[in-house]
PDB file of C-alpha atoms in Angstrom:
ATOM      1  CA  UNK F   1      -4.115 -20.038  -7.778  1.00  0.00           C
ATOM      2  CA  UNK F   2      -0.953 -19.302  -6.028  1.00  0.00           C
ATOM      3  CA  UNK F   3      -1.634 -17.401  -1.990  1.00  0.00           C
ATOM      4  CA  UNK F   4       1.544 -15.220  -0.949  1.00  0.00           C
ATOM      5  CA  UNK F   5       1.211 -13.156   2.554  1.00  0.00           C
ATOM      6  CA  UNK F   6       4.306 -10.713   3.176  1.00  0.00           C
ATOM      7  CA  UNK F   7       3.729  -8.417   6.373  1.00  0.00           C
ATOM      8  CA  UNK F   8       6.684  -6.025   7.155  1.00  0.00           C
ATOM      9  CA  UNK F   9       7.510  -4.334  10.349  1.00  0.00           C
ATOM     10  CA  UNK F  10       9.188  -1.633   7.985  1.00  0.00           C
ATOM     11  CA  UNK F  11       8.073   1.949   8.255  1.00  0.00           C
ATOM     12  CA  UNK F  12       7.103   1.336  11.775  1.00  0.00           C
ATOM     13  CA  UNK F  13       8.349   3.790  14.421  1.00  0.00           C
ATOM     14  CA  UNK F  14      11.192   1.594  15.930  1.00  0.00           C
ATOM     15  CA  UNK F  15      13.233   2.132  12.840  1.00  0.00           C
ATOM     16  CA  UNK F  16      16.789   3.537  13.478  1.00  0.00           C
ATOM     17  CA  UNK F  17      17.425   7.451  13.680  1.00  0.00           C
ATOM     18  CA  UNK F  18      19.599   9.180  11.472  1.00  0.00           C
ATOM     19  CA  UNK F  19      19.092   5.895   8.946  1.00  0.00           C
ATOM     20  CA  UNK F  20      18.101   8.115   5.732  1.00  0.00           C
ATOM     21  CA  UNK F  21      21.076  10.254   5.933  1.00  0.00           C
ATOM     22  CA  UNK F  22      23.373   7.362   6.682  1.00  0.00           C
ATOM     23  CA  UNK F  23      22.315   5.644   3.464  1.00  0.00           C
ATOM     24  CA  UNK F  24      23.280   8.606   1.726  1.00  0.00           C
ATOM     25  CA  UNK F  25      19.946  10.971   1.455  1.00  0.00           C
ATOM     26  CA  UNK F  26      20.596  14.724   2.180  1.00  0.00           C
ATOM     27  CA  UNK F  27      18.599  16.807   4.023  1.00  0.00           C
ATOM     28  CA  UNK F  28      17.335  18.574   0.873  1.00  0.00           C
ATOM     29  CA  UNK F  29      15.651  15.791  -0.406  1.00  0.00           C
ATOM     30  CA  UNK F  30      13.060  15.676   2.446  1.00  0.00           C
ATOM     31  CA  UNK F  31       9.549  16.371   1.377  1.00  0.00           C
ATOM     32  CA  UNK F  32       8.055  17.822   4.567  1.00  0.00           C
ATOM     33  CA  UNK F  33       4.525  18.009   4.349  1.00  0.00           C
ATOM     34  CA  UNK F  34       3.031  21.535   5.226  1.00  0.00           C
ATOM     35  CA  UNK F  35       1.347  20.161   8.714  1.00  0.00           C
ATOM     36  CA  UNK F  36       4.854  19.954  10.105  1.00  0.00           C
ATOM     37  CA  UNK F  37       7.859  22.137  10.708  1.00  0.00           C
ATOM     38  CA  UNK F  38      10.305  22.631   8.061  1.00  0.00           C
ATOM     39  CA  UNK F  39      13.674  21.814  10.478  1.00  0.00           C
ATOM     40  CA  UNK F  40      16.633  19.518  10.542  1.00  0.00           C
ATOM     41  CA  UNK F  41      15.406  16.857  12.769  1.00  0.00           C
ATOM     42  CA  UNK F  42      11.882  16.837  10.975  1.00  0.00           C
ATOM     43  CA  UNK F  43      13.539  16.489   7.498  1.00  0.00           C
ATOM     44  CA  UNK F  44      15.954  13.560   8.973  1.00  0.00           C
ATOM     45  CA  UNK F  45      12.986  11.721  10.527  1.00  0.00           C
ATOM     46  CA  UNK F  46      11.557  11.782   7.110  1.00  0.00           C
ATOM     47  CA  UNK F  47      14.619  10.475   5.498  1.00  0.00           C
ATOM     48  CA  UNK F  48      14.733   7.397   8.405  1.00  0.00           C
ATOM     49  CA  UNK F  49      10.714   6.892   7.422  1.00  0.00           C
ATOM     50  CA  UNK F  50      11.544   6.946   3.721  1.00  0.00           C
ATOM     51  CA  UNK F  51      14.513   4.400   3.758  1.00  0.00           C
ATOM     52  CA  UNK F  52      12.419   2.181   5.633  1.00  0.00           C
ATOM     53  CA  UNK F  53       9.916   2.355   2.725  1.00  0.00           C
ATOM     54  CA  UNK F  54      12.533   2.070   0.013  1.00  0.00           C
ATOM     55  CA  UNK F  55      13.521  -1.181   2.403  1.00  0.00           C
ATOM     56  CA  UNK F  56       9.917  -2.414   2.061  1.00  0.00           C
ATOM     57  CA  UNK F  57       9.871  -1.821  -1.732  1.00  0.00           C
ATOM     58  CA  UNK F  58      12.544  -3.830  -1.993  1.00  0.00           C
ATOM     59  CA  UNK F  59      11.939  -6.684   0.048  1.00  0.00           C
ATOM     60  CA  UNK F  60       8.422  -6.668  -2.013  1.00  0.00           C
ATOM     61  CA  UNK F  61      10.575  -6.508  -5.581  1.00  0.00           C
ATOM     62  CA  UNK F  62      12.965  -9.610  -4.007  1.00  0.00           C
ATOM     63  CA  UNK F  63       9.817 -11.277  -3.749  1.00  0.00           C
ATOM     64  CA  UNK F  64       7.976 -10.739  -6.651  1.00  0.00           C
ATOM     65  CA  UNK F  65      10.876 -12.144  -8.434  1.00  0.00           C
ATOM     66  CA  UNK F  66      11.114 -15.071  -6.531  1.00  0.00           C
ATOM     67  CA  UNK F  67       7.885 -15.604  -7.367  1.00  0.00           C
ATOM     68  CA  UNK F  68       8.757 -15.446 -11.018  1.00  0.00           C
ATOM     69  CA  UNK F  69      11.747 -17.946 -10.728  1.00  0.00           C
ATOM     70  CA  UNK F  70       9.639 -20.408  -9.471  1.00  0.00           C
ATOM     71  CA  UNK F  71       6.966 -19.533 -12.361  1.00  0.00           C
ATOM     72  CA  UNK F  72       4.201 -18.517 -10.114  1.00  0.00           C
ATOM     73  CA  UNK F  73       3.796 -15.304 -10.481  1.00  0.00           C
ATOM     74  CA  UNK F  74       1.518 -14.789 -13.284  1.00  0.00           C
ATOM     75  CA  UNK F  75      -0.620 -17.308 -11.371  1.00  0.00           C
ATOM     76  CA  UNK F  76      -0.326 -15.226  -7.818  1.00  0.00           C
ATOM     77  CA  UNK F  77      -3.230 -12.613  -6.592  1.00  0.00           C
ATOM     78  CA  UNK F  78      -0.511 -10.307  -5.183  1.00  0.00           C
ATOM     79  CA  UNK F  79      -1.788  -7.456  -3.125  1.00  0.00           C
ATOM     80  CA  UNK F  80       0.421  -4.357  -1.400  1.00  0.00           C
ATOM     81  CA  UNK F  81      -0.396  -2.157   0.532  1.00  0.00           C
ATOM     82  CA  UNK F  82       0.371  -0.120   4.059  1.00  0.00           C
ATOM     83  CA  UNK F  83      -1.239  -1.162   7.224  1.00  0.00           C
ATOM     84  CA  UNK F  84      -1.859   2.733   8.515  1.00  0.00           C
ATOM     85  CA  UNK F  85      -0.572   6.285   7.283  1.00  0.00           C
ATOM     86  CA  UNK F  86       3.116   7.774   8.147  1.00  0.00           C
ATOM     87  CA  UNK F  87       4.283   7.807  11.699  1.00  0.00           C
ATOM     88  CA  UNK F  88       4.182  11.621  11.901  1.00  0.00           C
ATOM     89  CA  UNK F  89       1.874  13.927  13.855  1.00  0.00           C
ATOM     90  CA  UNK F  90      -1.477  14.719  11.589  1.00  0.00           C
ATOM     91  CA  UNK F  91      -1.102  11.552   9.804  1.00  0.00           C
ATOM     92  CA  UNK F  92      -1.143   8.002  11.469  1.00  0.00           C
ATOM     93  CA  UNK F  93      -4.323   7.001  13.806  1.00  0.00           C
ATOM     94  CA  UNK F  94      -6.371  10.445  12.358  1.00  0.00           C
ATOM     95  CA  UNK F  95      -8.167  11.408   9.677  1.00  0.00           C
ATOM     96  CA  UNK F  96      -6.361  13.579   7.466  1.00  0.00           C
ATOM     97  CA  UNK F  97      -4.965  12.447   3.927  1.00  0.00           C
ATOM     98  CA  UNK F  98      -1.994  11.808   5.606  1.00  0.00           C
ATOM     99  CA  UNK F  99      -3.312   9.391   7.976  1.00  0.00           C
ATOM    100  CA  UNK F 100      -5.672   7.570   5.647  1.00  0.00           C
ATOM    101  CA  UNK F 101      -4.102   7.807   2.224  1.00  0.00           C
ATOM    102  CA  UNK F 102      -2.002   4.607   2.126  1.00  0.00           C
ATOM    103  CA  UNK F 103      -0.129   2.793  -0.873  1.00  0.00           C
ATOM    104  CA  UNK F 104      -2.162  -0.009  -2.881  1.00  0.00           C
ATOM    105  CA  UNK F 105      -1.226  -1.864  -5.547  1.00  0.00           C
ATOM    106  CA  UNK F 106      -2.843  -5.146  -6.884  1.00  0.00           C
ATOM    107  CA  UNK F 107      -1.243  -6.960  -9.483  1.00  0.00           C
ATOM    108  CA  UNK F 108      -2.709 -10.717 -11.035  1.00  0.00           C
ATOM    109  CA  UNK F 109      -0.817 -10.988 -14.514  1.00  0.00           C
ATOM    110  CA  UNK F 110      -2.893 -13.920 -15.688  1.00  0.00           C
ATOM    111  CA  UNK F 111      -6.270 -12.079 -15.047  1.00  0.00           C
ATOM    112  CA  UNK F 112      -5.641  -8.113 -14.821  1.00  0.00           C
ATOM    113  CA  UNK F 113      -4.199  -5.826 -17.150  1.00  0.00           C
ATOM    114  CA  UNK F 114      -0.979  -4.491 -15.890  1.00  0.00           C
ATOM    115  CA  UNK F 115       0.153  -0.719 -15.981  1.00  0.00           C
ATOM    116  CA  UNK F 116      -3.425   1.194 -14.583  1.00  0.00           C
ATOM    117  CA  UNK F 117      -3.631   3.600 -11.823  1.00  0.00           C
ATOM    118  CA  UNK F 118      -7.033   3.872 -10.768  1.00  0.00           C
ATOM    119  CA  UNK F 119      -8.244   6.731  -8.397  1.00  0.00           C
ATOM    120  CA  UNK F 120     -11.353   4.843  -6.746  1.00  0.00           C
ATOM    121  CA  UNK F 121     -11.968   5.125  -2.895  1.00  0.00           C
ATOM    122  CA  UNK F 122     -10.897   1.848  -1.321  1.00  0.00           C
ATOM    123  CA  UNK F 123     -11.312   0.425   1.996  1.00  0.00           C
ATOM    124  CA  UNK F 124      -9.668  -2.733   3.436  1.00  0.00           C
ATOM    125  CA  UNK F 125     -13.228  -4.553   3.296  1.00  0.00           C
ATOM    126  CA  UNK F 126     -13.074  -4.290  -0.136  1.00  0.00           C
ATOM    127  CA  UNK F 127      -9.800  -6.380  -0.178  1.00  0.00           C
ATOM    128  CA  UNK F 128     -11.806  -9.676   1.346  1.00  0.00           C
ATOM    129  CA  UNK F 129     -14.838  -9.048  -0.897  1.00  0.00           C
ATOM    130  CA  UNK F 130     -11.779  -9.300  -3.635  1.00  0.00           C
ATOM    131  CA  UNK F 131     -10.042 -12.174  -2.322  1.00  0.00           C
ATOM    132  CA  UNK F 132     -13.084 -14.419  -2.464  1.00  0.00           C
ATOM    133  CA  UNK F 133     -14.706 -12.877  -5.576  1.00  0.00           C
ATOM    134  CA  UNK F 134     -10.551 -13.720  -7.120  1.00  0.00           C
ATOM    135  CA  UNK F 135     -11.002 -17.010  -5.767  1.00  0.00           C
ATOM    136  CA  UNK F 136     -14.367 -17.775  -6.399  1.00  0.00           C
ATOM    137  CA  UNK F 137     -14.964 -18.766  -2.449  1.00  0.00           C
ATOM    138  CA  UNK F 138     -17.875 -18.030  -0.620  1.00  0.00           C
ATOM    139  CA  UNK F 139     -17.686 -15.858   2.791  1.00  0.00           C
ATOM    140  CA  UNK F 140     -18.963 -18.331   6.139  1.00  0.00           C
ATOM    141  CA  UNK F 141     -22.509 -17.171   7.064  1.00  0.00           C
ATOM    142  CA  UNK F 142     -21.315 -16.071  10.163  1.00  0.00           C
ATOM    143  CA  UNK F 143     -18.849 -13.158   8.645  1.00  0.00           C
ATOM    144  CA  UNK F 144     -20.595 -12.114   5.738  1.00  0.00           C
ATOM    145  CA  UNK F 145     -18.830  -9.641   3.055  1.00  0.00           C
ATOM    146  CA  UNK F 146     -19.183  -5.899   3.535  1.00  0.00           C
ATOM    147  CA  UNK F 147     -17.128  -4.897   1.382  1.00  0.00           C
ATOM    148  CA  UNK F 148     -17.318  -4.338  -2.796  1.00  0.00           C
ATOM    149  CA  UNK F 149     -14.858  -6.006  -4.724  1.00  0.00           C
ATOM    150  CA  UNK F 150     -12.679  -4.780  -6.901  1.00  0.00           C
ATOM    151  CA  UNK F 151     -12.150  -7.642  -9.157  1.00  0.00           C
ATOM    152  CA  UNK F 152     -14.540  -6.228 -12.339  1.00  0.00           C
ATOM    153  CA  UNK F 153     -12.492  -3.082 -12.446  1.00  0.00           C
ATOM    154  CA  UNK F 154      -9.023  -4.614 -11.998  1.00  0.00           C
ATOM    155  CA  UNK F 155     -10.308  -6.810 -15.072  1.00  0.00           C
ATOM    156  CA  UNK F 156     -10.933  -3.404 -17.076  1.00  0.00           C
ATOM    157  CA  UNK F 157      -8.875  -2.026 -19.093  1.00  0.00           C
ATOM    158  CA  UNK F 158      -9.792   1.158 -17.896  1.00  0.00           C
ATOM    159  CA  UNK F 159      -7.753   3.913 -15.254  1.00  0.00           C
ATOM    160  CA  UNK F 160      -9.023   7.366 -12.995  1.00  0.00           C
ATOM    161  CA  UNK F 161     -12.044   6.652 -11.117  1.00  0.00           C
ATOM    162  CA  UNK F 162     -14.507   2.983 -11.991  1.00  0.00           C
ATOM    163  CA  UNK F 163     -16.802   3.877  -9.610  1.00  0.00           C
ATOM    164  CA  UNK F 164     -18.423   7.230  -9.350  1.00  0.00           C
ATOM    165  CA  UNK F 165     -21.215   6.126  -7.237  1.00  0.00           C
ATOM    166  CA  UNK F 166     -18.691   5.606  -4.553  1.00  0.00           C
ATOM    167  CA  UNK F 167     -18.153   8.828  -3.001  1.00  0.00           C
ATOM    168  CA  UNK F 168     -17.014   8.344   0.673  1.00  0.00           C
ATOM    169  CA  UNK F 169     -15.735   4.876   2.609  1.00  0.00           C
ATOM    170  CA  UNK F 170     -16.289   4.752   6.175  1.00  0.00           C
TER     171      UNK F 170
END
Protein backbone atom coordinates (compact mmCIF):
# COMPACT_ATOMS: atom_id res chain seq x y z
CA UNK A 1 0.00 0.00 0.00
CA UNK A 2 0.74 3.35 -1.35
CA UNK A 3 1.28 6.43 1.91
CA UNK A 4 0.44 10.07 0.50
CA UNK A 5 0.60 13.10 3.22
CA UNK A 6 -0.70 16.57 1.72
CA UNK A 7 -0.94 19.38 4.52
CA UNK A 8 -2.12 22.83 3.20
CA UNK A 9 -1.68 26.17 4.74
CA UNK A 10 -4.99 27.05 2.75
CA UNK A 11 -7.96 28.35 4.67
CA UNK A 12 -5.65 29.67 7.25
CA UNK A 13 -6.09 33.31 8.34
CA UNK A 14 -3.09 34.84 6.38
CA UNK A 15 -4.96 34.39 3.17
CA UNK A 16 -5.33 37.62 1.06
CA UNK A 17 -8.38 40.09 1.62
CA UNK A 18 -10.74 40.87 -0.91
CA UNK A 19 -9.46 37.33 -2.72
CA UNK A 20 -13.18 35.85 -3.18
CA UNK A 21 -14.47 38.82 -4.90
CA UNK A 22 -11.37 39.20 -7.02
CA UNK A 23 -11.83 35.69 -8.39
CA UNK A 24 -15.11 36.67 -9.40
CA UNK A 25 -17.64 35.70 -6.32
CA UNK A 26 -20.28 38.43 -5.51
CA UNK A 27 -21.25 39.44 -2.39
CA UNK A 28 -24.59 37.60 -2.71
CA UNK A 29 -23.19 34.40 -2.77
CA UNK A 30 -21.87 34.58 0.85
CA UNK A 31 -23.47 32.17 3.21
CA UNK A 32 -23.13 34.01 6.52
CA UNK A 33 -23.85 31.86 9.25
CA UNK A 34 -26.48 33.29 11.79
CA UNK A 35 -23.65 33.78 14.73
CA UNK A 36 -22.28 36.64 12.67
CA UNK A 37 -23.38 39.91 11.16
CA UNK A 38 -24.93 39.95 7.87
CA UNK A 39 -22.51 43.06 6.34
CA UNK A 40 -20.20 43.71 3.47
CA UNK A 41 -16.93 43.04 5.03
CA UNK A 42 -18.34 39.81 6.82
CA UNK A 43 -19.73 38.44 3.48
CA UNK A 44 -16.20 39.33 1.67
CA UNK A 45 -14.20 37.61 4.44
CA UNK A 46 -16.29 34.65 3.68
CA UNK A 47 -15.70 34.81 0.03
CA UNK A 48 -11.55 35.15 0.81
CA UNK A 49 -12.17 31.89 3.32
CA UNK A 50 -14.13 30.09 0.62
CA UNK A 51 -11.63 30.60 -2.34
CA UNK A 52 -9.03 29.42 -0.18
CA UNK A 53 -11.07 26.19 0.22
CA UNK A 54 -11.98 25.91 -3.43
CA UNK A 55 -7.86 26.36 -3.68
CA UNK A 56 -7.48 23.38 -1.32
CA UNK A 57 -10.04 21.27 -3.25
CA UNK A 58 -8.18 21.69 -6.01
CA UNK A 59 -4.78 21.18 -5.09
CA UNK A 60 -6.36 17.80 -3.45
CA UNK A 61 -8.17 16.93 -7.10
CA UNK A 62 -4.44 17.78 -8.89
CA UNK A 63 -3.31 15.23 -6.65
CA UNK A 64 -5.57 12.58 -6.68
CA UNK A 65 -5.01 12.49 -10.32
CA UNK A 66 -1.52 12.35 -10.16
CA UNK A 67 -1.94 9.63 -8.20
CA UNK A 68 -3.95 7.95 -10.89
CA UNK A 69 -1.34 8.65 -13.71
CA UNK A 70 1.12 6.95 -11.94
CA UNK A 71 -1.52 3.98 -11.22
CA UNK A 72 -1.49 4.26 -7.52
CA UNK A 73 -4.40 5.40 -6.62
CA UNK A 74 -6.64 2.54 -6.25
CA UNK A 75 -3.78 1.20 -4.10
CA UNK A 76 -3.53 4.65 -1.85
CA UNK A 77 -5.40 5.00 1.78
CA UNK A 78 -6.20 8.66 0.98
CA UNK A 79 -7.60 10.62 3.84
CA UNK A 80 -8.95 14.58 3.81
CA UNK A 81 -9.83 16.41 6.07
CA UNK A 82 -9.50 20.10 7.93
CA UNK A 83 -7.11 20.60 10.72
CA UNK A 84 -9.72 22.99 12.88
CA UNK A 85 -13.17 24.77 12.05
CA UNK A 86 -13.47 28.26 9.97
CA UNK A 87 -11.41 31.20 11.03
CA UNK A 88 -14.48 33.18 12.16
CA UNK A 89 -15.62 34.19 15.65
CA UNK A 90 -17.93 31.17 17.24
CA UNK A 91 -16.23 28.68 15.17
CA UNK A 92 -12.39 27.92 15.26
CA UNK A 93 -10.68 26.98 18.83
CA UNK A 94 -14.59 26.59 20.50
CA UNK A 95 -17.07 24.32 20.66
CA UNK A 96 -19.85 25.10 18.53
CA UNK A 97 -20.66 23.15 15.17
CA UNK A 98 -18.84 25.65 13.60
CA UNK A 99 -15.71 25.13 15.37
CA UNK A 100 -15.77 21.36 15.50
CA UNK A 101 -17.63 20.26 12.40
CA UNK A 102 -14.77 19.85 9.90
CA UNK A 103 -14.66 18.17 6.29
CA UNK A 104 -13.69 14.29 6.10
CA UNK A 105 -13.49 12.25 3.42
CA UNK A 106 -11.70 8.80 3.15
CA UNK A 107 -11.41 7.21 -0.02
CA UNK A 108 -9.32 3.48 -0.64
CA UNK A 109 -10.76 2.29 -4.15
CA UNK A 110 -9.23 -1.15 -3.88
CA UNK A 111 -10.83 -1.84 -0.39
CA UNK A 112 -13.92 0.67 0.21
CA UNK A 113 -16.90 1.22 -1.67
CA UNK A 114 -16.91 4.60 -3.19
CA UNK A 115 -19.95 7.11 -3.21
CA UNK A 116 -21.22 6.81 0.87
CA UNK A 117 -21.74 9.63 3.17
CA UNK A 118 -21.82 8.40 6.52
CA UNK A 119 -23.05 10.60 9.50
CA UNK A 120 -20.98 8.84 12.43
CA UNK A 121 -19.19 11.02 15.13
CA UNK A 122 -15.48 11.00 14.35
CA UNK A 123 -12.55 12.12 16.18
CA UNK A 124 -8.94 12.41 14.90
CA UNK A 125 -7.95 9.29 17.20
CA UNK A 126 -10.02 7.36 15.23
CA UNK A 127 -7.90 8.24 12.10
CA UNK A 128 -4.59 6.34 13.73
CA UNK A 129 -6.71 3.44 15.04
CA UNK A 130 -7.61 3.42 11.02
CA UNK A 131 -4.29 3.84 9.67
CA UNK A 132 -2.89 0.81 11.46
CA UNK A 133 -6.07 -1.33 11.39
CA UNK A 134 -5.69 -0.25 7.02
CA UNK A 135 -2.28 -1.32 7.33
CA UNK A 136 -2.42 -4.11 9.46
CA UNK A 137 0.48 -2.49 11.89
CA UNK A 138 0.50 -2.70 15.40
CA UNK A 139 0.58 0.64 17.68
CA UNK A 140 4.29 0.73 19.95
CA UNK A 141 3.39 -0.22 23.56
CA UNK A 142 4.32 2.99 24.61
CA UNK A 143 1.39 4.97 22.53
CA UNK A 144 -1.28 2.63 22.55
CA UNK A 145 -4.57 3.24 20.26
CA UNK A 146 -7.46 5.21 21.73
CA UNK A 147 -9.20 5.59 19.14
CA UNK A 148 -11.97 3.14 17.10
CA UNK A 149 -11.32 2.56 13.67
CA UNK A 150 -13.25 3.11 11.03
CA UNK A 151 -12.04 0.58 8.65
CA UNK A 152 -15.25 -2.13 9.12
CA UNK A 153 -17.66 0.60 8.21
CA UNK A 154 -15.70 2.18 5.33
CA UNK A 155 -15.72 -1.61 4.10
CA UNK A 156 -19.72 -1.53 4.31
CA UNK A 157 -21.70 -0.88 1.89
CA UNK A 158 -23.80 0.93 4.07
CA UNK A 159 -24.39 5.18 4.60
CA UNK A 160 -26.18 7.57 7.72
CA UNK A 161 -24.95 6.59 10.98
CA UNK A 162 -22.69 2.73 11.55
CA UNK A 163 -22.42 3.31 14.92
CA UNK A 164 -25.27 4.19 17.17
CA UNK A 165 -23.55 3.30 20.29
CA UNK A 166 -21.34 6.22 19.66
CA UNK A 167 -23.10 9.13 20.89
CA UNK A 168 -20.55 11.87 21.91
CA UNK A 169 -16.46 12.10 21.12
CA UNK A 170 -14.49 13.94 23.52
Amino acid sequence: PFCFWFGSSDAHRSYAKGSGLKKGKTLEQAEVPGFLPDREEIRSDLLDYAFEVERFDDDCGRMLTALEEIGELHNTLVIITSDNGMPFPRAKANCYEFGIHMPLAIQWPREFPGGRRLSDLVSFVDLTATIYEATGCSAPDAFPVVGRSLVTGLKSDRTGNLNEDRQQIL
